[in-house]
Tab-separated table of C-alpha atoms and ligand atoms in Angstrom:
chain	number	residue	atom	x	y	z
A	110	UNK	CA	-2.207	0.615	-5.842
A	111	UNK	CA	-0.700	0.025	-9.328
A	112	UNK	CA	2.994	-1.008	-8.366
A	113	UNK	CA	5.621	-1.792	-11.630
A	114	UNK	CA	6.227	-5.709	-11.181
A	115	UNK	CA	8.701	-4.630	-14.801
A	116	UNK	CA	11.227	-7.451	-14.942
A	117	UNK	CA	9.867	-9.249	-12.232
A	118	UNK	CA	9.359	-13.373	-12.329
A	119	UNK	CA	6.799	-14.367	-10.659
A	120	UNK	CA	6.232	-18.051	-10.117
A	121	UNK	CA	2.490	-18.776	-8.773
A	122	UNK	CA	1.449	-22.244	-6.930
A	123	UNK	CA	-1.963	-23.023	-6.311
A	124	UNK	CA	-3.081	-25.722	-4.659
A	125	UNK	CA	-6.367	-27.398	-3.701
A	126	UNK	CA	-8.712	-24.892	-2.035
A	127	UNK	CA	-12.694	-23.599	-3.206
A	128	UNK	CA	-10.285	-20.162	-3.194
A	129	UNK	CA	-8.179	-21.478	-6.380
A	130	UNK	CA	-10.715	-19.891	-8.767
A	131	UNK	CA	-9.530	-15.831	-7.338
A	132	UNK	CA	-5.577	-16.688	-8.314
A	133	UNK	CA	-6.895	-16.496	-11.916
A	134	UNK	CA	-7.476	-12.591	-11.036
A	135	UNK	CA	-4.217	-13.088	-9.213
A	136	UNK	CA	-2.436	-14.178	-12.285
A	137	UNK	CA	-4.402	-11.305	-13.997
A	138	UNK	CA	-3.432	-8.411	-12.144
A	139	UNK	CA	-0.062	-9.234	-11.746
A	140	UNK	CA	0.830	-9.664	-15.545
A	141	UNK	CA	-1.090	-6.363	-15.959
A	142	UNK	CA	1.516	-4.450	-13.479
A	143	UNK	CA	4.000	-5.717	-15.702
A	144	UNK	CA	5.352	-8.866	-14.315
A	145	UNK	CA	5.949	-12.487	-16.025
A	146	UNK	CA	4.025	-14.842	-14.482
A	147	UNK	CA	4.233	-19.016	-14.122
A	148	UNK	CA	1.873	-20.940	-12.856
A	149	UNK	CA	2.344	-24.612	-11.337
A	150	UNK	CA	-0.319	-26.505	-9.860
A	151	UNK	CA	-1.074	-29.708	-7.534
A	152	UNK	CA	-3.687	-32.606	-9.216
A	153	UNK	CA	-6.028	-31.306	-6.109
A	154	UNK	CA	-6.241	-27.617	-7.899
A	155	UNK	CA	-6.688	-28.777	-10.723
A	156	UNK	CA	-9.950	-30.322	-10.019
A	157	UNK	CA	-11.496	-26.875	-8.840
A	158	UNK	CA	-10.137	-24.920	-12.373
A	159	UNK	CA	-8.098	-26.269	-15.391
A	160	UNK	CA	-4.688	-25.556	-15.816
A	161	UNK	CA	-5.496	-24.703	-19.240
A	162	UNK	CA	-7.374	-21.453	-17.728
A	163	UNK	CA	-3.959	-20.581	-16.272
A	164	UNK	CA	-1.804	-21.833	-19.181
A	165	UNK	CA	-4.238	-19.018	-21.715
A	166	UNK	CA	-3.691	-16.305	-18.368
A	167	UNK	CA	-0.160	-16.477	-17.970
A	168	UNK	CA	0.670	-18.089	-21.507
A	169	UNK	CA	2.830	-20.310	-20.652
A	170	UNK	CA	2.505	-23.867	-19.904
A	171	UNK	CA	1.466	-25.117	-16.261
A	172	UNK	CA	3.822	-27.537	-14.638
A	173	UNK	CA	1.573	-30.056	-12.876
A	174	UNK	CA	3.096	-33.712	-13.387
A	175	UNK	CA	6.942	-34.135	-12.377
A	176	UNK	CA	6.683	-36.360	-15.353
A	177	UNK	CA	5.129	-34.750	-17.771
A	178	UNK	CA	6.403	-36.143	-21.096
A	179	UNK	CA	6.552	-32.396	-22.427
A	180	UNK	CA	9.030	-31.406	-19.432
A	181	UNK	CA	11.607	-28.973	-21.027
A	182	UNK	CA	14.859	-31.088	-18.844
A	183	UNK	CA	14.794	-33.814	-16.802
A	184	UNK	CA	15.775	-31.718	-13.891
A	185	UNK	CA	12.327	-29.414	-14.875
A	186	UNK	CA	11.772	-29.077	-10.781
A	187	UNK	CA	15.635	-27.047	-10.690
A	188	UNK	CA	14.907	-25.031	-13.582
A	189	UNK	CA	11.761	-23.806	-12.296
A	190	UNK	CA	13.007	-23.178	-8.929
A	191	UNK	CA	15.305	-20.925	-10.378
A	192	UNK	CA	13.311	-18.945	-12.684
A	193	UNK	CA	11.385	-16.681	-10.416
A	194	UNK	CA	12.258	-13.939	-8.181
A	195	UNK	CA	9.486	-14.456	-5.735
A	196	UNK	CA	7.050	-17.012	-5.572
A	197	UNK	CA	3.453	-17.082	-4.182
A	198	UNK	CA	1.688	-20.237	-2.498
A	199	UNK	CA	-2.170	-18.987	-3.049
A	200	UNK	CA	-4.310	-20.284	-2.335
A	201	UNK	CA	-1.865	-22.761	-0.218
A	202	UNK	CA	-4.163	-25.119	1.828
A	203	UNK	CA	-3.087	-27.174	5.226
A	204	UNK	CA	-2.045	-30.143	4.063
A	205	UNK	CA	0.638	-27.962	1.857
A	206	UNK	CA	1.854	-25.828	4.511
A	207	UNK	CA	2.411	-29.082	7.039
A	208	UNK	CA	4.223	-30.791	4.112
A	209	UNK	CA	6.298	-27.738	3.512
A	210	UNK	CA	6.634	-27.244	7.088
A	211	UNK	CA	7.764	-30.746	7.337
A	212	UNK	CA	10.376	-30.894	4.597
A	213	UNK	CA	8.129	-33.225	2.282
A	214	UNK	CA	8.569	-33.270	-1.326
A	215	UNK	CA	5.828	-35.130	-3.270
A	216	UNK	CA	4.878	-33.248	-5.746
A	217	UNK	CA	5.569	-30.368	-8.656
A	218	UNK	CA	4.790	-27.652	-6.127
A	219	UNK	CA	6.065	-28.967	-2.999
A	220	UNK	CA	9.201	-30.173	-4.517
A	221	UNK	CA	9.921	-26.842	-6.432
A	222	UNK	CA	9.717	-25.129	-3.251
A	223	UNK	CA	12.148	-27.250	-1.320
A	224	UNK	CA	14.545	-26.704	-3.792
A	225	UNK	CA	13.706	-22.550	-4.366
A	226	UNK	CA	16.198	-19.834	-3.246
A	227	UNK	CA	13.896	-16.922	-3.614
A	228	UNK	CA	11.157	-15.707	-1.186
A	229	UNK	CA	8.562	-17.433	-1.009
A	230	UNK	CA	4.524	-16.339	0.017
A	231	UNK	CA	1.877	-18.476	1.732
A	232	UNK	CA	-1.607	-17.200	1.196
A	233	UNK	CA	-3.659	-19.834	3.146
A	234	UNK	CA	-7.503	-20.315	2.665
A	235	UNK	CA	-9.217	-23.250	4.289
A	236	UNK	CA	-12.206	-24.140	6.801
A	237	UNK	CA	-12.158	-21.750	9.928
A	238	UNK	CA	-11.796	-24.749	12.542
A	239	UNK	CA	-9.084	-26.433	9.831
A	240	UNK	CA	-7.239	-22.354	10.528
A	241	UNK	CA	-7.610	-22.842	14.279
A	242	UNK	CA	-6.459	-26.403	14.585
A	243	UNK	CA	-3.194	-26.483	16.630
A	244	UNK	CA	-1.571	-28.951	14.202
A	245	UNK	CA	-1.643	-26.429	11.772
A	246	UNK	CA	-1.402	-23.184	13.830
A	247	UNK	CA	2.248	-24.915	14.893
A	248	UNK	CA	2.722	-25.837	10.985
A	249	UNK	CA	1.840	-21.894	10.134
A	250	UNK	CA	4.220	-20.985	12.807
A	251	UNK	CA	7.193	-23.242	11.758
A	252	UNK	CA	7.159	-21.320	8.304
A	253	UNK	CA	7.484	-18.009	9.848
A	254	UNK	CA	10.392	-18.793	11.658
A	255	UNK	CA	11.748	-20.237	9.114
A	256	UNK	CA	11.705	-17.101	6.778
A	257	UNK	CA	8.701	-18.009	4.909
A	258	UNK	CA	5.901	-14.855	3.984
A	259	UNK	CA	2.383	-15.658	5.366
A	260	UNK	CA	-0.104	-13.543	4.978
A	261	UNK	CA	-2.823	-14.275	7.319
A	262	UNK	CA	-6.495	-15.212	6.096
A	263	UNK	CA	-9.327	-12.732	6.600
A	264	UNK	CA	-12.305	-13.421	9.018
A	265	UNK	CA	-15.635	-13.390	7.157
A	266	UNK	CA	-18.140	-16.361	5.592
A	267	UNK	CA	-16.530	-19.282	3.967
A	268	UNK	CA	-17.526	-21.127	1.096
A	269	UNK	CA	-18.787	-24.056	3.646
A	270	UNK	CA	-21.368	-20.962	4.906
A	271	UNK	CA	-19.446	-21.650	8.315
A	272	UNK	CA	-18.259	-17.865	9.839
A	273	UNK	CA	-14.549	-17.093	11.123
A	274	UNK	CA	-10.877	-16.805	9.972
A	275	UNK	CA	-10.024	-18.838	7.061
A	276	UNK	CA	-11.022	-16.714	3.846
A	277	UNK	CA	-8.005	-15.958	1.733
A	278	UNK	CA	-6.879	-12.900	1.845
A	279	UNK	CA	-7.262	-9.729	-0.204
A	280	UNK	CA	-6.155	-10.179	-3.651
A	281	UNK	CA	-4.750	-6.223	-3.171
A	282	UNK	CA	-3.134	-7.404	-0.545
A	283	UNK	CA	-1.353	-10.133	-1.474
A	284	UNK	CA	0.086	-8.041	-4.841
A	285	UNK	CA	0.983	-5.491	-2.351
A	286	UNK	CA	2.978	-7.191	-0.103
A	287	UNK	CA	4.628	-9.457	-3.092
A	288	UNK	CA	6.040	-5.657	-4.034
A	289	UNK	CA	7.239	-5.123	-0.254
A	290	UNK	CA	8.842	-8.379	-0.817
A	291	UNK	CA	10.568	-7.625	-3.880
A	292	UNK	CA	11.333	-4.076	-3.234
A	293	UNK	CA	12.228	-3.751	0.736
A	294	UNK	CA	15.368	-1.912	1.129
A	295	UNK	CA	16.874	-0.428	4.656
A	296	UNK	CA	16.977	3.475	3.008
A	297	UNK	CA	14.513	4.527	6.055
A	298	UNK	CA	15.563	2.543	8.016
A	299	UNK	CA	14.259	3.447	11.950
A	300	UNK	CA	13.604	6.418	10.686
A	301	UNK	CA	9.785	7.170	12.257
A	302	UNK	CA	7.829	8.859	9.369
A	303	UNK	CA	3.848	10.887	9.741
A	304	UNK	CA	2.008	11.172	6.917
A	305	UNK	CA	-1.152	12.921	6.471
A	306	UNK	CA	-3.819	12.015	3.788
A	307	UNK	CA	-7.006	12.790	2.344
A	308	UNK	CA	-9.684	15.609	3.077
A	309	UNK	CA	-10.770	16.858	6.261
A	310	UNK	CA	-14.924	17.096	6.918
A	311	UNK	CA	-15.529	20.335	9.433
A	312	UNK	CA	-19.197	19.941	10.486
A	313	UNK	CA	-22.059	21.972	10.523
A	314	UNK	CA	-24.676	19.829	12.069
A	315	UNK	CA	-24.636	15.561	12.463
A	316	UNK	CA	-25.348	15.084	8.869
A	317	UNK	CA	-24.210	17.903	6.789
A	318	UNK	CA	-20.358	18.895	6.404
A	319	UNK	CA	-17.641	20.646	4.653
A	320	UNK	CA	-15.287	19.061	2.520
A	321	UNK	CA	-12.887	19.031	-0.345
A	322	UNK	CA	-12.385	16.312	-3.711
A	323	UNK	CA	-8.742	14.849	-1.650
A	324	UNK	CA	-8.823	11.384	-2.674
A	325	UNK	CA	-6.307	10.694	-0.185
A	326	UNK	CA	-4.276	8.657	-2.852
A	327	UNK	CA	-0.895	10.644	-3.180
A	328	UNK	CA	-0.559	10.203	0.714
A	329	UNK	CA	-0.721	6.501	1.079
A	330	UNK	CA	1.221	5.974	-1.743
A	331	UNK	CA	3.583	8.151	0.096
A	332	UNK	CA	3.035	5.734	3.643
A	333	UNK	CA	3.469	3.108	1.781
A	334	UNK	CA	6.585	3.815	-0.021
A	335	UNK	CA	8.519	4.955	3.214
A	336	UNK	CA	7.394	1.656	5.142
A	337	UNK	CA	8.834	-0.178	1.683
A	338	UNK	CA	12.259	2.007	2.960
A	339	UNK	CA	12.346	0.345	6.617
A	340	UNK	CA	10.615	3.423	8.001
A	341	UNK	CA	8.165	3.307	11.047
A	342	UNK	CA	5.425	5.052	9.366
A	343	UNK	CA	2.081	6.874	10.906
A	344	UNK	CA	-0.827	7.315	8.384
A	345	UNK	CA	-2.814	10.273	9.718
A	346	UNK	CA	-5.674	9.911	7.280
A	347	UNK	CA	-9.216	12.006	6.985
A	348	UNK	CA	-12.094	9.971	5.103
A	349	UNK	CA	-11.026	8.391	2.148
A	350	UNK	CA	-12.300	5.158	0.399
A	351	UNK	CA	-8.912	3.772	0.784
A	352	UNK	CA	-7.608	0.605	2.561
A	353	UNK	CA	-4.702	1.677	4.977
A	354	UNK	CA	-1.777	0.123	3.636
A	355	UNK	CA	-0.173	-3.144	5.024
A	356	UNK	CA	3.006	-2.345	7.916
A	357	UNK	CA	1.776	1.180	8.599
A	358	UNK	CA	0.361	2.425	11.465
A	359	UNK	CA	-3.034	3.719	10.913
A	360	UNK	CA	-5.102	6.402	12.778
A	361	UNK	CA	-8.335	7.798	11.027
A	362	UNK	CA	-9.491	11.206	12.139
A	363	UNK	CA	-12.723	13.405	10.258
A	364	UNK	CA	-11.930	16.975	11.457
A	365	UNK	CA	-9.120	19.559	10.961
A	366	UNK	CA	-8.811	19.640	14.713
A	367	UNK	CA	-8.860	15.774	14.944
A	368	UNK	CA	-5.891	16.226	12.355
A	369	UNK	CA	-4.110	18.510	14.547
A	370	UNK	CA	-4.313	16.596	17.623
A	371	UNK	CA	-3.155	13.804	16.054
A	372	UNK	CA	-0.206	15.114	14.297
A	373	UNK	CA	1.000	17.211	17.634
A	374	UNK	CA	0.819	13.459	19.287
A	375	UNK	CA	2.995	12.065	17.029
A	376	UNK	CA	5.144	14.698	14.784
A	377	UNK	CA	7.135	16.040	17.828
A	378	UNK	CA	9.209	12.207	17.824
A	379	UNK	CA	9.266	12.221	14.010
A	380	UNK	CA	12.258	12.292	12.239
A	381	UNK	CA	9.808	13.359	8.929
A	382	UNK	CA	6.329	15.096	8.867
A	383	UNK	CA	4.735	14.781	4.984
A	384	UNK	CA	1.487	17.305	5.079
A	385	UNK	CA	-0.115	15.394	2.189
A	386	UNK	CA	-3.761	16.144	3.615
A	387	UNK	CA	-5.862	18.495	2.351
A	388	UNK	CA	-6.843	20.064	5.599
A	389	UNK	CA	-9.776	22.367	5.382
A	390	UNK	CA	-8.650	25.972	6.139
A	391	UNK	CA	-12.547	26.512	7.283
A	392	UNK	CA	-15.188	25.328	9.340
A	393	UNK	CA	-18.279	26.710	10.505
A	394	UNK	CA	-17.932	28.566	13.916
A	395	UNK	CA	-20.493	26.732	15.574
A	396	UNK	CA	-21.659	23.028	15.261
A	397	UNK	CA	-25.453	22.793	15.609
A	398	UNK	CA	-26.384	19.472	17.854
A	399	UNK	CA	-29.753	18.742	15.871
A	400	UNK	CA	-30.039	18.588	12.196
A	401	UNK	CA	-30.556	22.271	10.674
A	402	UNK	CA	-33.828	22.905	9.109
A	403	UNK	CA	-33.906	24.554	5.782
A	404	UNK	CA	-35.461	27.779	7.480
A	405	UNK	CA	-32.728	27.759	10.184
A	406	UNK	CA	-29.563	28.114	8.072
A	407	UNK	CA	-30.415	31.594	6.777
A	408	UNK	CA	-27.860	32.407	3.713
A	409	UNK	CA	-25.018	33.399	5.700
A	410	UNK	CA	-22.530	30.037	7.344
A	411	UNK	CA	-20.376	31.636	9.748
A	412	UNK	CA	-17.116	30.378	9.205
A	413	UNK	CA	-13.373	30.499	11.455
A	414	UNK	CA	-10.170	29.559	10.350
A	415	UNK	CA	-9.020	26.174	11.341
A	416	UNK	CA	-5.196	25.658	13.014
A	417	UNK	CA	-2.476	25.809	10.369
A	418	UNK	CA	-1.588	22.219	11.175
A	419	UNK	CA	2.114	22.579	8.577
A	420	UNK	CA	2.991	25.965	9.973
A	421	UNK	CA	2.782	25.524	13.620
A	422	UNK	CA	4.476	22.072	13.301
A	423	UNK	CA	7.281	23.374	11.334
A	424	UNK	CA	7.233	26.346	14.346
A	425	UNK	CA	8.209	23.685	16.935
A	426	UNK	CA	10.626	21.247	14.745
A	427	UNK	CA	14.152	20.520	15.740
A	428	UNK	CA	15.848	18.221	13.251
A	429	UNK	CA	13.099	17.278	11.425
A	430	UNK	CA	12.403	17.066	7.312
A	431	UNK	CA	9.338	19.364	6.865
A	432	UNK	CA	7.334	18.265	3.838
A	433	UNK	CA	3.908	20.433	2.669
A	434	UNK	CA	1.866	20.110	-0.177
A	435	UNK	CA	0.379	23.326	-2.381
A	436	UNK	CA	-2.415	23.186	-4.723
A	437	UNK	CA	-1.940	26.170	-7.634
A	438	UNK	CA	-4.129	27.618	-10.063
A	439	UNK	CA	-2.022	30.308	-11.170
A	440	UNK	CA	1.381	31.493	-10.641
A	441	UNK	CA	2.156	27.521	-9.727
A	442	UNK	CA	6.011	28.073	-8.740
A	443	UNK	CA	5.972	31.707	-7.860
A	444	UNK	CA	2.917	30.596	-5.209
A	445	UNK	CA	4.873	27.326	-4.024
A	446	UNK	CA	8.111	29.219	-3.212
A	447	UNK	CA	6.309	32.144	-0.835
A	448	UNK	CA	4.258	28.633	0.799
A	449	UNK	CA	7.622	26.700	1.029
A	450	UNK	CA	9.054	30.105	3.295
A	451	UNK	CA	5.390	31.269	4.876
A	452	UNK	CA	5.218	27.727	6.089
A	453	UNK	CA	8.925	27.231	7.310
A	454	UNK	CA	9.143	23.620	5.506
A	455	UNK	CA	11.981	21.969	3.308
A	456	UNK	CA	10.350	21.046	0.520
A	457	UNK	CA	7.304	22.077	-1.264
A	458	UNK	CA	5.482	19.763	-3.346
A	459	UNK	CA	3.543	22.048	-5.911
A	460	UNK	CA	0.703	21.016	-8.192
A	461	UNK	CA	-1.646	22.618	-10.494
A	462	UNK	CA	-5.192	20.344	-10.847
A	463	UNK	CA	-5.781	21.751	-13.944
A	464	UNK	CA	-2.990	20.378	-15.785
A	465	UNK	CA	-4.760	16.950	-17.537
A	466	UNK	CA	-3.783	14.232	-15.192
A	467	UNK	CA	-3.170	15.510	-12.272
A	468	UNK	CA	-5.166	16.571	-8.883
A	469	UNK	CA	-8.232	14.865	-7.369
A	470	UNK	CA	-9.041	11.300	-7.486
A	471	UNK	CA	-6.866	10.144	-10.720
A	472	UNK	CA	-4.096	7.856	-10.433
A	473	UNK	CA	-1.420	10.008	-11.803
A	474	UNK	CA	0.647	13.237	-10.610
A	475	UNK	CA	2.935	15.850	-11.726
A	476	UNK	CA	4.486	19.355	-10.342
A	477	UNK	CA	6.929	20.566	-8.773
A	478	UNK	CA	9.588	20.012	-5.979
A	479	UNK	CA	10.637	23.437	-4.439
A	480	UNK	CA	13.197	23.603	-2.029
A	481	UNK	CA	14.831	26.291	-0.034
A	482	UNK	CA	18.273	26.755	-1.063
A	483	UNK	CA	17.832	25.136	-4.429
A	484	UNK	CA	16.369	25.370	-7.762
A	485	UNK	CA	13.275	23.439	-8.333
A	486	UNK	CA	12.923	20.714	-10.005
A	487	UNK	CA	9.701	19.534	-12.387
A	488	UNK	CA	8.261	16.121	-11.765
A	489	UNK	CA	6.582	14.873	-15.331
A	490	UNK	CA	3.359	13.663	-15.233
A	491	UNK	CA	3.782	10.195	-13.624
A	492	UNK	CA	1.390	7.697	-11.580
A	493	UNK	CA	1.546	9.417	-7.509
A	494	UNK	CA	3.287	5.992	-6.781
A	495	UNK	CA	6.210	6.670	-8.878
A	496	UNK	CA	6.019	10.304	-7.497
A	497	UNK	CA	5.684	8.697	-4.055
A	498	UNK	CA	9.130	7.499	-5.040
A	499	UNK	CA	10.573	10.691	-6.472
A	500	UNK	CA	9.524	12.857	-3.658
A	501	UNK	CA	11.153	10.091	-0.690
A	502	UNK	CA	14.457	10.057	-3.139
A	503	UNK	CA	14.931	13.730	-2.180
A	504	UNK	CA	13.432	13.474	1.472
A	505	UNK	CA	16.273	10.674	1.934
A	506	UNK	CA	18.805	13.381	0.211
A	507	UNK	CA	17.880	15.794	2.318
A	508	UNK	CA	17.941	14.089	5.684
A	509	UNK	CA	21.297	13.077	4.871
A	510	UNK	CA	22.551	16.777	4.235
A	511	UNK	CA	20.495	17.552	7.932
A	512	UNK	CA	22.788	15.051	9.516
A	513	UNK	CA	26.235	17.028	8.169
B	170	CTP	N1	-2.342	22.754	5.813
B	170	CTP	C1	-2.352	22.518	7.173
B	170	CTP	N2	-3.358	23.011	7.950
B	170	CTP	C2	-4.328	23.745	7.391
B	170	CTP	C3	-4.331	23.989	5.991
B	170	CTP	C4	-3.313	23.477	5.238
B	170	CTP	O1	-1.445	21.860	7.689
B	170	CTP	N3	-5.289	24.196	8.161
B	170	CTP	C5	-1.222	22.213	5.012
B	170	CTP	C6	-1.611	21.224	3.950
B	170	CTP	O2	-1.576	19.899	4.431
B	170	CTP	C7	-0.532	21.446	2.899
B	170	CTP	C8	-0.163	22.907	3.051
B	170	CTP	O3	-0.647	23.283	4.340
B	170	CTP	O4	0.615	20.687	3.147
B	170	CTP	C9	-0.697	23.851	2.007
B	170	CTP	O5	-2.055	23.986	2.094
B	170	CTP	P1	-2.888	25.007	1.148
B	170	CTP	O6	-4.317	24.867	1.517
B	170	CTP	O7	-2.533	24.819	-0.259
B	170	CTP	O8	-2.322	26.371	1.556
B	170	CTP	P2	-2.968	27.496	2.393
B	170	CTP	O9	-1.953	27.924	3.358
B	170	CTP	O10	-4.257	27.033	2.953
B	170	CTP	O11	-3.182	28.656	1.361
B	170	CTP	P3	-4.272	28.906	0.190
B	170	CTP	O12	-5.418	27.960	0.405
B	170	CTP	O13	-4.599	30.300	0.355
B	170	CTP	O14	-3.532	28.625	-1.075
């Protein structure tokens, strides 16, 4: 997802793990969403890379030696502590954690973080059987209740060749939940969101299917926002090549009717239902067991309508936020407002694909937000995470006017 770190300090410790070499991509990624970024290392990570590969990344000087004769004060550990906004322990190895965990202060990075006021991350990467070792499991433990960030290591083969938990986690991962950390607000708060994303694939026989170019990427961004807002969030989500987003709750489906049985399961309790999916409106009326031949399909695919998944939901709501999405070609706002009242919703979100930038499978967005007792209001082109943003602004707006 490409987040805006803008104005965001970002202090990064790395200590001595085989996984030190990926926080150079770390450092990378995170300067290129916009945030400054300062590096200090332990004398262990420097021996797998040089600090002078993260002094040339982040360009800035690493702070290594709590002497260092170039130290900018001689209380260099309190100014640095107090730089950052967040800081991220990755990769942060056992011995780090237990001193951390342990109130022990022997070095730049451990000392630092004893005397930090901001959040602070633990990405930890080590030997699966090191992972599993209660000593540690209780260290790991000790940090969470504490109020420490850790973001648990992935299962998969280590750089020992040995198999199990222990890898370090997702580099997308860790920049996404450093933006949860840095943006979480209460705005959605227990409010319980559904969101549906991404195509749907109505078959016509066990290989073959019909589809549509949904990248899925305008409704995780919007998932992801909401749970960013406090909310209890359901991702409803056809195929997409997308990684559900952290603190959602995920449920994959392939078909329309999959879709629809899904969303009746959990819309009813919702407090919001977003119809970012691009459900297919057709599927072929029957589904052939075997694999067609070329011989058998004839010219002619019989095709039904599938169940208006938006309408019939908005036909049973309460005092629920409606949200639907329309795709225009022509007649963009004229089209959106006889959706917005054909489908009973609150809010329309219209877009044309043929306006350069926005549509299938590109980062960015624009349209139109049409509403029923109010004008409507043009979203620039933008990237769908900032229109993510946009569109829950007015959601939240008008949940509040529901309530009065
Ligand atoms: N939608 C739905 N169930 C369907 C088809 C669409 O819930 N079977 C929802 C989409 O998720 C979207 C909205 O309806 O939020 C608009 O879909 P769209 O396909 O643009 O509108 P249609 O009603 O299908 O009209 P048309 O294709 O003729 O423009």
């Amino acid at each position: 997802m490409a987040y805006s770190f803008a104005h965001k300090k970002i202090l990064l410790g790395i200590t001595g793990g085989i996984a030190a070499y990926k926080s150079a991509v770390l450092v990378r990624e995170l300067i290129k969403q916009g945030a400054a970024v300062r590096v200090m290392m332990t004398e262990a990570a420097s021996r797998f890379v040089t600090p002078l590969t993260f002094e040339t990344l982040s360009d800035y000087p690493v702070a290594m030696d709590m002497f260092d004769s170039h130290r900018t004060s001689s209380t260099w550990h309190i100014e640095w502590a107090r730089w950052p906004d967040v800081i991220i322990i990755c990769p942060a190895t056992a011995n780090t954690i237990a001193k951390v965990a342990h109130g022990v202060a022997d070095n730049m990075v451990t000392t630092i973080l004893m005397a930090a006021k901001t959040p602070i991350i633990f990405c930890p990467a080590m030997n699966c059987e090191m992972y599993k070792n209660r000593f540690y499991q209780h260290n790991e433990q000790l940090l969470r209740e504490n109020g420490y960030f850790v973001i648990a290591p992935e299962e998969g083969e280590l750089a020992c060749g040995e198999k199990g938990v222990g890898r370090l986690a997702d580099l997308n991962d860790i920049v996404s939940e450093t933006y949860w950390v840095l943006n979480q607000t209460n705005s959605l708060a227990d409010k319980k969101v559904v969101v549906t994303a991404g195509p749907t694939r109505e078959a016509i026989d066990p290989v073959r299917f019909i589809s549509n170019r949904s990248s899925g990427k305008m409704g995780y961004a919007l998932a992801e926002n909401a749970a960013i807002r406090g909310a209890h969030v359901t991702l409803i989500s056809g195929p997409t090549a997308l990684k559900p987003p952290r603190h959602v709750h995920f449920k994959s489906v392939d078909s329309a009717q999959e879709m629809a049985s899904a969303v009746a399961e959990s819309a009813a309790e919702s407090d919001i239902l977003i119809m970012s999916a691009a459900v297919a409106d057709f599927r072929p009326k029957e589904k052939s067991s075997q694999k067609l031949k070329k011989d058998e399909f004839g010219f002619n695919l019989q095709l039904e309508p599938t169940t208006d998944i938006l309408k019939s939901a908005a036909g049973h709501k309460k005092n629920q936020i409606i949200v639907g999405f329309a795709l225009e070609t022509e007649n963009v706002l004229e089209n959106g407002k006889k959706k917005l009242a054909q489908k009973n919703c609150d809010l329309m979100v219209v877009n044309n694909p043929f306006v350069a930038g926005a549509g299938f499978d590109v980062d960015t967005n624009q349209g139109y937000l049409v509403f029923r007792n109010q004008e409507p209001i043009h979203l620039p082109l933008m990237s769908k995470w900032d229109m993510a943003g946009e569109i829950l602004n007015h959601i939240e707006r008008l949940s509040i006017d529901h309530k009065y």
